[in-house]
Amino acid sequence: MASEPRQYHPLTCHGHSRPVPHIAFSAFEKENEKEIEKKTDSFFLISACKGAKIWDTYSGELLYTLQHDHIVRAIAYPPDNSDLIATGGFEKKLRIFDLSELSSTGSPATIPASAGFEIGEGVHTGSIKFICWTQDPNIVVTASDKTIRWLDLPSRACIRHEVLDGDIKSCEMVSLDPQYASPTDIGGGLPVLAVAAGKTAYFWGGRNAMDELKRFPLSYTIASVALDLKGRKLVVGEEPGTWAKVIRYDDGKELDVHKGHHGPIWSIAFSPDGKMYATGSEDGTIKLWKNCEGFYGLWRGGGEKVAE
C-alpha cells in the first residue's frame, strides 16, 4: 500500500444521468466457468418503490417480489450466504425474509410484507437508510436519522443503540478479500463498520461490530467515509463541498485532497484488494483512485500516468 501522499490521475466513469448515491465493489470470483454454471442459488436483489425484487443471476429470471407498504431504501445479505434477506426503508421497520421458506412455482412469486418478520418492533422512529450484517449472523446494524442500532435476530430485540454527531450519511461494512486480510490490519482482519455522521467519522470492529475502534471529529460535515484497512487511511467526502480528503488513521494527519468532482461525494468504496478506491458523486460520475505503488489496472505506474 502507498503510505505517503502521491497524486495519480483518477479514472472517470461517465454514463449516469443522475447522482450516484451508492457504489460497491463485487467480491473476487475464484470459481471457474463450469463451477459457476453449476450454481443455482445465486441471487441479485434490486430494491425500488414499494418492494424488493430478487433475480436469478444465471438465468436472469425474476424469482420473487417482496412487497412492502412503503419505499425500500436498504437491503443486506448475511455473511454466511444463507437464504435470509434484510430490508428496511420508509416503513421504519427492519424485516427479515427467509427465502428457504418461500415457495417458488417457476414463475415470479409475489410475497406479502407479512411474510417477513420484524426485528426491533417499534424502535425505529425514522426511515432506515442503511442495513449492515455483521460477521455474527445473528446481529444486524441499522442506520436511521442520527442513530445506529444493533439488533439481535434470535430475540428480535434492539440490544444497543448510539446517537451520533448528526444525521447518518453513510454506513458500510468495510472489508478486504480474505486472501489480503491480515491480523495486523485495522480491525484485526475482520470487517469494520464505518459511519459518517455530522462532522465525525466512526469505526466499530469485532464479530458483532460493537467494539468502538476510533472516532474522528472533523472541522467540516462529511457525506461519506471509507477505510483503508491495510494502509491505515480513511477517505472522507465533504458536504457541502466536492473534495475527498485522505487522512492518516493513526494520528489524524491530512495526507491528500482529491479534486475533480463537481458535487458532493455521497459514497466511497475500496476494492477487495485495497489497491484502489472509488468515489461516487452528485455530479453523476464515479472516479477511481489508485492506492498502491507501481502498475495497477490501467495505471502504468510511476508519476501520474494512465494507460491510453
PDB file of C-alpha atoms in Angstrom:
ATOM      1  CA  MET A   1       0.000   0.000   0.000  1.00  0.00           C
ATOM      2  CA  ALA A   2       1.130   3.524  -0.631  1.00  0.00           C
ATOM      3  CA  SER A   3       1.979   5.091   2.745  1.00  0.00           C
ATOM      4  CA  GLU A   4       2.920   8.563   1.509  1.00  0.00           C
ATOM      5  CA  PRO A   5       0.672  11.056  -0.311  1.00  0.00           C
ATOM      6  CA  ARG A   6       1.007  10.633  -4.039  1.00  0.00           C
ATOM      7  CA  GLN A   7      -1.092  12.158  -6.781  1.00  0.00           C
ATOM      8  CA  TYR A   8      -2.360   9.947  -9.588  1.00  0.00           C
ATOM      9  CA  HIS A   9      -4.789  10.931 -12.286  1.00  0.00           C
ATOM     10  CA  PRO A  10      -8.130   9.338 -11.419  1.00  0.00           C
ATOM     11  CA  LEU A  11     -10.067   7.343 -13.974  1.00  0.00           C
ATOM     12  CA  THR A  12     -13.512   8.874 -14.528  1.00  0.00           C
ATOM     13  CA  CYS A  13     -16.532   6.680 -15.278  1.00  0.00           C
ATOM     14  CA  HIS A  14     -19.321   8.530 -17.066  1.00  0.00           C
ATOM     15  CA  GLY A  15     -22.767   7.310 -18.058  1.00  0.00           C
ATOM     16  CA  HIS A  16     -25.057   8.160 -15.162  1.00  0.00           C
ATOM     17  CA  SER A  17     -27.650  10.818 -15.884  1.00  0.00           C
ATOM     18  CA  ARG A  18     -28.466  11.188 -12.195  1.00  0.00           C
ATOM     19  CA  PRO A  19     -26.411  11.473  -8.975  1.00  0.00           C
ATOM     20  CA  VAL A  20     -24.550   8.366  -7.777  1.00  0.00           C
ATOM     21  CA  PRO A  21     -25.822   7.718  -4.217  1.00  0.00           C
ATOM     22  CA  HIS A  22     -24.021   4.433  -3.576  1.00  0.00           C
ATOM     23  CA  ILE A  23     -21.191   2.339  -5.009  1.00  0.00           C
ATOM     24  CA  ALA A  24     -19.749  -1.068  -4.111  1.00  0.00           C
ATOM     25  CA  PHE A  25     -17.162  -3.472  -5.480  1.00  0.00           C
ATOM     26  CA  SER A  26     -18.110  -7.085  -6.111  1.00  0.00           C
ATOM     27  CA  ALA A  27     -16.061  -9.761  -4.365  1.00  0.00           C
ATOM     28  CA  PHE A  28     -13.297 -11.566  -6.228  1.00  0.00           C
ATOM     29  CA  GLU A  29     -14.724 -14.554  -8.120  1.00  0.00           C
ATOM     30  CA  LYS A  30     -12.460 -17.596  -7.904  1.00  0.00           C
ATOM     31  CA  GLU A  31     -14.834 -20.117  -9.399  1.00  0.00           C
ATOM     32  CA  ASN A  32     -14.279 -21.212 -12.955  1.00  0.00           C
ATOM     33  CA  GLU A  33     -16.979 -21.073 -15.576  1.00  0.00           C
ATOM     34  CA  LYS A  34     -18.100 -24.681 -15.148  1.00  0.00           C
ATOM     35  CA  GLU A  35     -18.485 -24.235 -11.409  1.00  0.00           C
ATOM     36  CA  ILE A  36     -20.493 -21.074 -11.950  1.00  0.00           C
ATOM     37  CA  GLU A  37     -22.808 -22.903 -14.340  1.00  0.00           C
ATOM     38  CA  LYS A  38     -23.490 -25.493 -11.653  1.00  0.00           C
ATOM     39  CA  LYS A  39     -24.601 -22.890  -9.158  1.00  0.00           C
ATOM     40  CA  THR A  40     -28.342 -22.416  -8.879  1.00  0.00           C
ATOM     41  CA  ASP A  41     -28.557 -20.449  -5.655  1.00  0.00           C
ATOM     42  CA  SER A  42     -27.151 -17.081  -6.746  1.00  0.00           C
ATOM     43  CA  PHE A  43     -29.398 -14.051  -6.483  1.00  0.00           C
ATOM     44  CA  PHE A  44     -29.267 -10.416  -7.424  1.00  0.00           C
ATOM     45  CA  LEU A  45     -31.555  -8.124  -5.493  1.00  0.00           C
ATOM     46  CA  ILE A  46     -32.821  -4.705  -6.529  1.00  0.00           C
ATOM     47  CA  SER A  47     -34.911  -2.526  -4.232  1.00  0.00           C
ATOM     48  CA  ALA A  48     -37.183   0.151  -5.614  1.00  0.00           C
ATOM     49  CA  CYS A  49     -40.546   1.743  -4.985  1.00  0.00           C
ATOM     50  CA  LYS A  50     -42.659  -0.366  -2.640  1.00  0.00           C
ATOM     51  CA  GLY A  51     -40.863  -3.666  -2.976  1.00  0.00           C
ATOM     52  CA  ALA A  52     -37.663  -5.629  -3.374  1.00  0.00           C
ATOM     53  CA  LYS A  53     -37.105  -7.868  -6.366  1.00  0.00           C
ATOM     54  CA  ILE A  54     -34.921 -10.980  -6.383  1.00  0.00           C
ATOM     55  CA  TRP A  55     -33.455 -12.269  -9.627  1.00  0.00           C
ATOM     56  CA  ASP A  56     -31.629 -15.451 -10.595  1.00  0.00           C
ATOM     57  CA  THR A  57     -28.236 -14.183 -11.746  1.00  0.00           C
ATOM     58  CA  TYR A  58     -27.665 -17.180 -14.015  1.00  0.00           C
ATOM     59  CA  SER A  59     -30.947 -17.207 -15.941  1.00  0.00           C
ATOM     60  CA  GLY A  60     -31.860 -13.555 -15.475  1.00  0.00           C
ATOM     61  CA  GLU A  61     -35.361 -14.547 -14.388  1.00  0.00           C
ATOM     62  CA  LEU A  62     -37.317 -12.671 -11.748  1.00  0.00           C
ATOM     63  CA  LEU A  63     -37.957 -15.043  -8.835  1.00  0.00           C
ATOM     64  CA  TYR A  64     -39.648 -13.018  -6.114  1.00  0.00           C
ATOM     65  CA  THR A  65     -41.147  -9.635  -5.425  1.00  0.00           C
ATOM     66  CA  LEU A  66     -41.145  -8.837  -1.720  1.00  0.00           C
ATOM     67  CA  GLN A  67     -43.994  -6.414  -1.142  1.00  0.00           C
ATOM     68  CA  HIS A  68     -43.686  -3.530   1.320  1.00  0.00           C
ATOM     69  CA  ASP A  69     -46.056  -0.802   2.424  1.00  0.00           C
ATOM     70  CA  HIS A  70     -43.587   1.966   1.565  1.00  0.00           C
ATOM     71  CA  ILE A  71     -40.338   2.612  -0.305  1.00  0.00           C
ATOM     72  CA  VAL A  72     -37.446   0.198   0.357  1.00  0.00           C
ATOM     73  CA  ARG A  73     -34.167   2.067   0.892  1.00  0.00           C
ATOM     74  CA  ALA A  74     -31.781  -0.598   2.187  1.00  0.00           C
ATOM     75  CA  ILE A  75     -31.101  -4.322   1.843  1.00  0.00           C
ATOM     76  CA  ALA A  76     -28.468  -6.719   3.190  1.00  0.00           C
ATOM     77  CA  TYR A  77     -27.388 -10.353   2.936  1.00  0.00           C
ATOM     78  CA  PRO A  78     -25.862 -12.273   5.877  1.00  0.00           C
ATOM     79  CA  PRO A  79     -22.129 -13.125   5.779  1.00  0.00           C
ATOM     80  CA  ASP A  80     -22.785 -16.877   5.761  1.00  0.00           C
ATOM     81  CA  ASN A  81     -24.685 -16.606   2.447  1.00  0.00           C
ATOM     82  CA  SER A  82     -27.798 -18.149   3.944  1.00  0.00           C
ATOM     83  CA  ASP A  83     -31.242 -17.593   2.463  1.00  0.00           C
ATOM     84  CA  LEU A  84     -32.063 -14.624   4.676  1.00  0.00           C
ATOM     85  CA  ILE A  85     -32.544 -11.081   3.373  1.00  0.00           C
ATOM     86  CA  ALA A  86     -32.953  -7.932   5.468  1.00  0.00           C
ATOM     87  CA  THR A  87     -34.940  -4.968   4.160  1.00  0.00           C
ATOM     88  CA  GLY A  88     -35.721  -1.521   5.508  1.00  0.00           C
ATOM     89  CA  GLY A  89     -36.904   1.887   4.409  1.00  0.00           C
ATOM     90  CA  PHE A  90     -39.690   4.403   4.828  1.00  0.00           C
ATOM     91  CA  GLU A  91     -41.803   1.872   6.740  1.00  0.00           C
ATOM     92  CA  LYS A  92     -39.379   2.335   9.661  1.00  0.00           C
ATOM     93  CA  LYS A  93     -39.282  -1.446  10.019  1.00  0.00           C
ATOM     94  CA  LEU A  94     -36.409  -3.911   9.765  1.00  0.00           C
ATOM     95  CA  ARG A  95     -37.843  -7.005   8.104  1.00  0.00           C
ATOM     96  CA  ILE A  96     -36.134 -10.382   7.663  1.00  0.00           C
ATOM     97  CA  PHE A  97     -37.323 -12.674   4.878  1.00  0.00           C
ATOM     98  CA  ASP A  98     -36.312 -16.345   4.781  1.00  0.00           C
ATOM     99  CA  LEU A  99     -36.164 -17.392   1.131  1.00  0.00           C
ATOM    100  CA  SER A 100     -35.903 -21.064   2.070  1.00  0.00           C
ATOM    101  CA  GLU A 101     -39.462 -20.864   3.374  1.00  0.00           C
ATOM    102  CA  LEU A 102     -40.824 -19.191   0.250  1.00  0.00           C
ATOM    103  CA  SER A 103     -42.248 -21.492  -2.387  1.00  0.00           C
ATOM    104  CA  SER A 104     -41.242 -20.906  -5.998  1.00  0.00           C
ATOM    105  CA  THR A 105     -43.563 -22.228  -8.684  1.00  0.00           C
ATOM    106  CA  GLY A 106     -41.211 -21.464 -11.545  1.00  0.00           C
ATOM    107  CA  SER A 107     -42.902 -18.132 -12.203  1.00  0.00           C
ATOM    108  CA  PRO A 108     -42.357 -14.835 -10.364  1.00  0.00           C
ATOM    109  CA  ALA A 109     -43.915 -15.030  -6.912  1.00  0.00           C
ATOM    110  CA  THR A 110     -45.243 -12.028  -5.016  1.00  0.00           C
ATOM    111  CA  ILE A 111     -44.557 -12.289  -1.290  1.00  0.00           C
ATOM    112  CA  PRO A 112     -46.556 -10.109   1.128  1.00  0.00           C
ATOM    113  CA  ALA A 113     -44.784  -7.943   3.681  1.00  0.00           C
ATOM    114  CA  SER A 114     -46.324 -10.058   6.428  1.00  0.00           C
ATOM    115  CA  ALA A 115     -44.108 -12.980   5.348  1.00  0.00           C
ATOM    116  CA  GLY A 116     -41.104 -11.128   6.738  1.00  0.00           C
ATOM    117  CA  PHE A 117     -40.673 -10.981  10.499  1.00  0.00           C
ATOM    118  CA  GLU A 118     -39.897  -7.624  12.086  1.00  0.00           C
ATOM    119  CA  ILE A 119     -36.831  -7.157  14.270  1.00  0.00           C
ATOM    120  CA  GLY A 120     -36.948  -4.474  16.955  1.00  0.00           C
ATOM    121  CA  GLU A 121     -40.622  -3.700  16.549  1.00  0.00           C
ATOM    122  CA  GLY A 122     -41.300  -0.009  17.090  1.00  0.00           C
ATOM    123  CA  VAL A 123     -37.699   1.053  17.814  1.00  0.00           C
ATOM    124  CA  HIS A 124     -37.088   2.867  14.527  1.00  0.00           C
ATOM    125  CA  THR A 125     -38.551   6.371  14.594  1.00  0.00           C
ATOM    126  CA  GLY A 126     -37.223   7.402  11.180  1.00  0.00           C
ATOM    127  CA  SER A 127     -36.569   5.892   7.776  1.00  0.00           C
ATOM    128  CA  ILE A 128     -33.957   3.117   7.731  1.00  0.00           C
ATOM    129  CA  LYS A 129     -31.222   4.375   5.410  1.00  0.00           C
ATOM    130  CA  PHE A 130     -28.644   1.593   5.765  1.00  0.00           C
ATOM    131  CA  ILE A 131     -28.502  -2.038   6.883  1.00  0.00           C
ATOM    132  CA  CYS A 132     -25.248  -3.870   7.638  1.00  0.00           C
ATOM    133  CA  TRP A 133     -24.983  -7.534   8.560  1.00  0.00           C
ATOM    134  CA  THR A 134     -22.085  -8.198  10.931  1.00  0.00           C
ATOM    135  CA  GLN A 135     -19.792 -11.244  10.946  1.00  0.00           C
ATOM    136  CA  ASP A 136     -22.072 -12.589  13.645  1.00  0.00           C
ATOM    137  CA  PRO A 137     -25.060 -13.670  11.517  1.00  0.00           C
ATOM    138  CA  ASN A 138     -27.354 -13.023  14.484  1.00  0.00           C
ATOM    139  CA  ILE A 139     -26.530  -9.298  14.661  1.00  0.00           C
ATOM    140  CA  VAL A 140     -27.756  -6.696  12.162  1.00  0.00           C
ATOM    141  CA  VAL A 141     -26.913  -2.979  12.279  1.00  0.00           C
ATOM    142  CA  THR A 142     -29.281  -0.263  11.054  1.00  0.00           C
ATOM    143  CA  ALA A 143     -28.783   3.468  10.497  1.00  0.00           C
ATOM    144  CA  SER A 144     -31.770   5.766  10.933  1.00  0.00           C
ATOM    145  CA  ASP A 145     -31.638   9.550  11.367  1.00  0.00           C
ATOM    146  CA  LYS A 146     -28.801  10.095  13.897  1.00  0.00           C
ATOM    147  CA  THR A 147     -28.969   6.639  15.478  1.00  0.00           C
ATOM    148  CA  ILE A 148     -27.040   3.404  14.944  1.00  0.00           C
ATOM    149  CA  ARG A 149     -28.805   0.312  16.292  1.00  0.00           C
ATOM    150  CA  TRP A 150     -27.591  -3.239  16.849  1.00  0.00           C
ATOM    151  CA  LEU A 151     -30.425  -5.760  16.597  1.00  0.00           C
ATOM    152  CA  ASP A 152     -30.407  -9.409  17.654  1.00  0.00           C
ATOM    153  CA  LEU A 153     -32.286 -11.831  15.401  1.00  0.00           C
ATOM    154  CA  PRO A 154     -32.982 -14.658  17.905  1.00  0.00           C
ATOM    155  CA  SER A 155     -34.576 -12.290  20.437  1.00  0.00           C
ATOM    156  CA  ARG A 156     -35.872  -9.883  17.765  1.00  0.00           C
ATOM    157  CA  ALA A 157     -34.769  -7.021  20.012  1.00  0.00           C
ATOM    158  CA  CYS A 158     -32.572  -3.939  19.781  1.00  0.00           C
ATOM    159  CA  ILE A 159     -29.676  -4.741  22.117  1.00  0.00           C
ATOM    160  CA  ARG A 160     -27.747  -1.482  21.756  1.00  0.00           C
ATOM    161  CA  HIS A 161     -28.018   1.946  20.184  1.00  0.00           C
ATOM    162  CA  GLU A 162     -25.864   5.063  19.875  1.00  0.00           C
ATOM    163  CA  VAL A 163     -26.927   8.580  18.930  1.00  0.00           C
ATOM    164  CA  LEU A 164     -24.214  10.121  16.744  1.00  0.00           C
ATOM    165  CA  ASP A 165     -22.977  13.627  15.950  1.00  0.00           C
ATOM    166  CA  GLY A 166     -25.524  14.268  13.184  1.00  0.00           C
ATOM    167  CA  ASP A 167     -27.650  12.650  10.501  1.00  0.00           C
ATOM    168  CA  ILE A 168     -26.011   9.474   9.224  1.00  0.00           C
ATOM    169  CA  LYS A 169     -24.956   9.939   5.598  1.00  0.00           C
ATOM    170  CA  SER A 170     -23.076   6.671   5.026  1.00  0.00           C
ATOM    171  CA  CYS A 171     -22.830   3.366   6.898  1.00  0.00           C
ATOM    172  CA  GLU A 172     -20.884   0.434   5.456  1.00  0.00           C
ATOM    173  CA  MET A 173     -19.075  -2.746   6.463  1.00  0.00           C
ATOM    174  CA  VAL A 174     -15.527  -2.339   5.117  1.00  0.00           C
ATOM    175  CA  SER A 175     -13.516  -5.482   4.411  1.00  0.00           C
ATOM    176  CA  LEU A 176     -10.705  -6.948   2.350  1.00  0.00           C
ATOM    177  CA  ASP A 177     -10.868 -10.166   0.384  1.00  0.00           C
ATOM    178  CA  PRO A 178      -9.732 -12.990   2.723  1.00  0.00           C
ATOM    179  CA  GLN A 179      -6.549 -13.555   0.721  1.00  0.00           C
ATOM    180  CA  TYR A 180      -5.467  -9.971   1.507  1.00  0.00           C
ATOM    181  CA  ALA A 181      -6.746  -9.646   5.082  1.00  0.00           C
ATOM    182  CA  SER A 182      -4.288  -9.877   7.978  1.00  0.00           C
ATOM    183  CA  PRO A 183      -4.425  -9.743  11.794  1.00  0.00           C
ATOM    184  CA  THR A 184      -2.259  -6.605  11.583  1.00  0.00           C
ATOM    185  CA  ASP A 185      -4.945  -4.722   9.633  1.00  0.00           C
ATOM    186  CA  ILE A 186      -7.277  -2.248  11.292  1.00  0.00           C
ATOM    187  CA  GLY A 187      -9.938  -4.466  12.839  1.00  0.00           C
ATOM    188  CA  GLY A 188      -7.593  -7.438  13.164  1.00  0.00           C
ATOM    189  CA  GLY A 189      -8.562  -8.962   9.833  1.00  0.00           C
ATOM    190  CA  LEU A 190     -12.316  -8.655  10.393  1.00  0.00           C
ATOM    191  CA  PRO A 191     -14.680  -6.227   8.635  1.00  0.00           C
ATOM    192  CA  VAL A 192     -15.029  -2.771  10.189  1.00  0.00           C
ATOM    193  CA  LEU A 193     -18.241  -0.755  10.423  1.00  0.00           C
ATOM    194  CA  ALA A 194     -17.541   2.738   9.017  1.00  0.00           C
ATOM    195  CA  VAL A 195     -20.066   5.535   9.576  1.00  0.00           C
ATOM    196  CA  ALA A 196     -20.170   9.196   8.517  1.00  0.00           C
ATOM    197  CA  ALA A 197     -22.439  11.363  10.682  1.00  0.00           C
ATOM    198  CA  GLY A 198     -22.314  15.119  11.100  1.00  0.00           C
ATOM    199  CA  LYS A 199     -18.687  16.184  11.471  1.00  0.00           C
ATOM    200  CA  THR A 200     -17.453  12.812  12.729  1.00  0.00           C
ATOM    201  CA  ALA A 201     -16.257   9.533  11.220  1.00  0.00           C
ATOM    202  CA  TYR A 202     -16.876   6.460  13.402  1.00  0.00           C
ATOM    203  CA  PHE A 203     -15.398   2.956  13.264  1.00  0.00           C
ATOM    204  CA  TRP A 204     -16.501  -0.209  15.088  1.00  0.00           C
ATOM    205  CA  GLY A 205     -14.882  -3.657  14.936  1.00  0.00           C
ATOM    206  CA  GLY A 206     -15.274  -7.208  16.211  1.00  0.00           C
ATOM    207  CA  ARG A 207     -17.537 -10.004  15.019  1.00  0.00           C
ATOM    208  CA  ASN A 208     -20.640  -8.071  16.026  1.00  0.00           C
ATOM    209  CA  ALA A 209     -19.192  -4.614  15.183  1.00  0.00           C
ATOM    210  CA  MET A 210     -19.775  -3.382  18.737  1.00  0.00           C
ATOM    211  CA  ASP A 211     -16.185  -2.553  19.698  1.00  0.00           C
ATOM    212  CA  GLU A 212     -15.551   1.123  19.011  1.00  0.00           C
ATOM    213  CA  LEU A 213     -12.121   1.373  17.391  1.00  0.00           C
ATOM    214  CA  LYS A 214     -11.927   5.109  16.829  1.00  0.00           C
ATOM    215  CA  ARG A 215     -13.869   8.256  16.064  1.00  0.00           C
ATOM    216  CA  PHE A 216     -12.533  11.238  14.122  1.00  0.00           C
ATOM    217  CA  PRO A 217     -14.035  14.660  14.927  1.00  0.00           C
ATOM    218  CA  LEU A 218     -13.519  16.940  11.908  1.00  0.00           C
ATOM    219  CA  SER A 219     -13.968  20.652  11.285  1.00  0.00           C
ATOM    220  CA  TYR A 220     -16.398  20.063   8.415  1.00  0.00           C
ATOM    221  CA  THR A 221     -19.501  17.983   7.738  1.00  0.00           C
ATOM    222  CA  ILE A 222     -18.934  14.737   5.842  1.00  0.00           C
ATOM    223  CA  ALA A 223     -21.230  12.896   3.458  1.00  0.00           C
ATOM    224  CA  SER A 224     -19.240   9.652   3.206  1.00  0.00           C
ATOM    225  CA  VAL A 225     -16.309   7.715   4.616  1.00  0.00           C
ATOM    226  CA  ALA A 226     -14.293   4.632   3.690  1.00  0.00           C
ATOM    227  CA  LEU A 227     -11.360   2.942   5.398  1.00  0.00           C
ATOM    228  CA  ASP A 228      -8.107   1.530   4.012  1.00  0.00           C
ATOM    229  CA  LEU A 229      -7.685  -1.332   6.480  1.00  0.00           C
ATOM    230  CA  LYS A 230      -4.168  -2.285   5.438  1.00  0.00           C
ATOM    231  CA  GLY A 231      -2.820   1.155   4.508  1.00  0.00           C
ATOM    232  CA  ARG A 232      -4.324   2.678   7.688  1.00  0.00           C
ATOM    233  CA  LYS A 233      -6.012   5.619   5.984  1.00  0.00           C
ATOM    234  CA  LEU A 234      -9.549   6.925   5.775  1.00  0.00           C
ATOM    235  CA  VAL A 235     -11.114   8.850   2.917  1.00  0.00           C
ATOM    236  CA  VAL A 236     -13.983  11.255   3.569  1.00  0.00           C
ATOM    237  CA  GLY A 237     -16.220  13.269   1.252  1.00  0.00           C
ATOM    238  CA  GLU A 238     -17.025  16.837   2.318  1.00  0.00           C
ATOM    239  CA  GLU A 239     -20.567  18.230   2.481  1.00  0.00           C
ATOM    240  CA  PRO A 240     -21.146  20.797   1.250  1.00  0.00           C
ATOM    241  CA  GLY A 241     -18.112  20.529  -0.940  1.00  0.00           C
ATOM    242  CA  THR A 242     -16.710  18.449  -3.762  1.00  0.00           C
ATOM    243  CA  TRP A 243     -13.394  17.226  -2.375  1.00  0.00           C
ATOM    244  CA  ALA A 244     -12.329  13.870  -0.981  1.00  0.00           C
ATOM    245  CA  LYS A 245      -9.778  14.101   1.799  1.00  0.00           C
ATOM    246  CA  VAL A 246      -7.314  11.349   2.727  1.00  0.00           C
ATOM    247  CA  ILE A 247      -6.492  11.191   6.447  1.00  0.00           C
ATOM    248  CA  ARG A 248      -3.987   9.015   8.285  1.00  0.00           C
ATOM    249  CA  TYR A 249      -5.807   6.714  10.694  1.00  0.00           C
ATOM    250  CA  ASP A 250      -3.204   6.662  13.455  1.00  0.00           C
ATOM    251  CA  ASP A 251      -2.722  10.398  14.028  1.00  0.00           C
ATOM    252  CA  GLY A 252      -5.445  12.172  12.011  1.00  0.00           C
ATOM    253  CA  LYS A 253      -2.979  13.950   9.723  1.00  0.00           C
ATOM    254  CA  GLU A 254      -4.426  15.035   6.371  1.00  0.00           C
ATOM    255  CA  LEU A 255      -2.380  13.332   3.650  1.00  0.00           C
ATOM    256  CA  ASP A 256      -4.065  14.370   0.439  1.00  0.00           C
ATOM    257  CA  VAL A 257      -7.010  16.177  -1.130  1.00  0.00           C
ATOM    258  CA  HIS A 258      -8.676  14.759  -4.242  1.00  0.00           C
ATOM    259  CA  LYS A 259     -10.357  17.282  -6.516  1.00  0.00           C
ATOM    260  CA  GLY A 260     -12.316  16.786  -9.717  1.00  0.00           C
ATOM    261  CA  HIS A 261     -15.922  16.114  -8.746  1.00  0.00           C
ATOM    262  CA  HIS A 262     -18.491  18.870  -9.256  1.00  0.00           C
ATOM    263  CA  GLY A 263     -20.864  17.861  -6.481  1.00  0.00           C
ATOM    264  CA  PRO A 264     -20.814  16.246  -3.032  1.00  0.00           C
ATOM    265  CA  ILE A 265     -19.296  12.754  -2.806  1.00  0.00           C
ATOM    266  CA  TRP A 266     -22.079  10.525  -1.480  1.00  0.00           C
ATOM    267  CA  SER A 267     -20.250   7.203  -1.476  1.00  0.00           C
ATOM    268  CA  ILE A 268     -16.668   5.912  -1.221  1.00  0.00           C
ATOM    269  CA  ALA A 269     -15.569   2.278  -1.506  1.00  0.00           C
ATOM    270  CA  PHE A 270     -12.254   0.417  -1.544  1.00  0.00           C
ATOM    271  CA  SER A 271     -11.627  -2.525  -3.871  1.00  0.00           C
ATOM    272  CA  PRO A 272     -11.364  -6.011  -2.295  1.00  0.00           C
ATOM    273  CA  ASP A 273      -7.551  -5.871  -2.533  1.00  0.00           C
ATOM    274  CA  GLY A 274      -7.398  -2.333  -1.119  1.00  0.00           C
ATOM    275  CA  LYS A 275      -5.311  -1.094  -4.041  1.00  0.00           C
ATOM    276  CA  MET A 276      -7.937   1.244  -5.452  1.00  0.00           C
ATOM    277  CA  TYR A 277     -10.957   3.167  -4.250  1.00  0.00           C
ATOM    278  CA  ALA A 278     -13.953   4.714  -5.961  1.00  0.00           C
ATOM    279  CA  THR A 279     -15.885   7.903  -5.255  1.00  0.00           C
ATOM    280  CA  GLY A 280     -19.485   8.433  -6.384  1.00  0.00           C
ATOM    281  CA  SER A 281     -20.825  11.961  -6.646  1.00  0.00           C
ATOM    282  CA  GLU A 282     -23.859  14.159  -7.089  1.00  0.00           C
ATOM    283  CA  ASP A 283     -22.346  15.098 -10.467  1.00  0.00           C
ATOM    284  CA  GLY A 284     -23.251  11.661 -11.866  1.00  0.00           C
ATOM    285  CA  THR A 285     -19.673  10.398 -12.204  1.00  0.00           C
ATOM    286  CA  ILE A 286     -17.588   7.741 -10.493  1.00  0.00           C
ATOM    287  CA  LYS A 287     -13.862   8.325 -10.119  1.00  0.00           C
ATOM    288  CA  LEU A 288     -11.318   5.575  -9.477  1.00  0.00           C
ATOM    289  CA  TRP A 289      -8.237   6.451  -7.431  1.00  0.00           C
ATOM    290  CA  LYS A 290      -5.078   4.359  -7.292  1.00  0.00           C
ATOM    291  CA  ASN A 291      -3.971   3.306  -3.792  1.00  0.00           C
ATOM    292  CA  CYS A 292      -0.739   1.409  -4.416  1.00  0.00           C
ATOM    293  CA  GLU A 293       2.703   1.704  -5.992  1.00  0.00           C
ATOM    294  CA  GLY A 294       3.637   0.552  -9.485  1.00  0.00           C
ATOM    295  CA  PHE A 295       1.450  -0.916 -12.199  1.00  0.00           C
ATOM    296  CA  TYR A 296      -2.214  -1.493 -11.426  1.00  0.00           C
ATOM    297  CA  GLY A 297      -5.101  -1.829 -13.856  1.00  0.00           C
ATOM    298  CA  LEU A 298      -4.954   0.993 -16.378  1.00  0.00           C
ATOM    299  CA  TRP A 299      -2.328   2.855 -14.380  1.00  0.00           C
ATOM    300  CA  ARG A 300       1.156   2.338 -15.773  1.00  0.00           C
ATOM    301  CA  GLY A 301       2.957   3.088 -12.538  1.00  0.00           C
ATOM    302  CA  GLY A 302       5.181   5.990 -11.640  1.00  0.00           C
ATOM    303  CA  GLY A 303       4.142   9.621 -11.715  1.00  0.00           C
ATOM    304  CA  GLU A 304       0.603  10.327 -12.835  1.00  0.00           C
ATOM    305  CA  LYS A 305       0.487   8.195 -15.959  1.00  0.00           C
ATOM    306  CA  VAL A 306      -2.639   6.443 -17.069  1.00  0.00           C
ATOM    307  CA  ALA A 307      -2.737   3.894 -19.876  1.00  0.00           C
ATOM    308  CA  GLU A 308      -4.225   5.143 -23.129  1.00  0.00           C
TER     309      GLU A 308
END
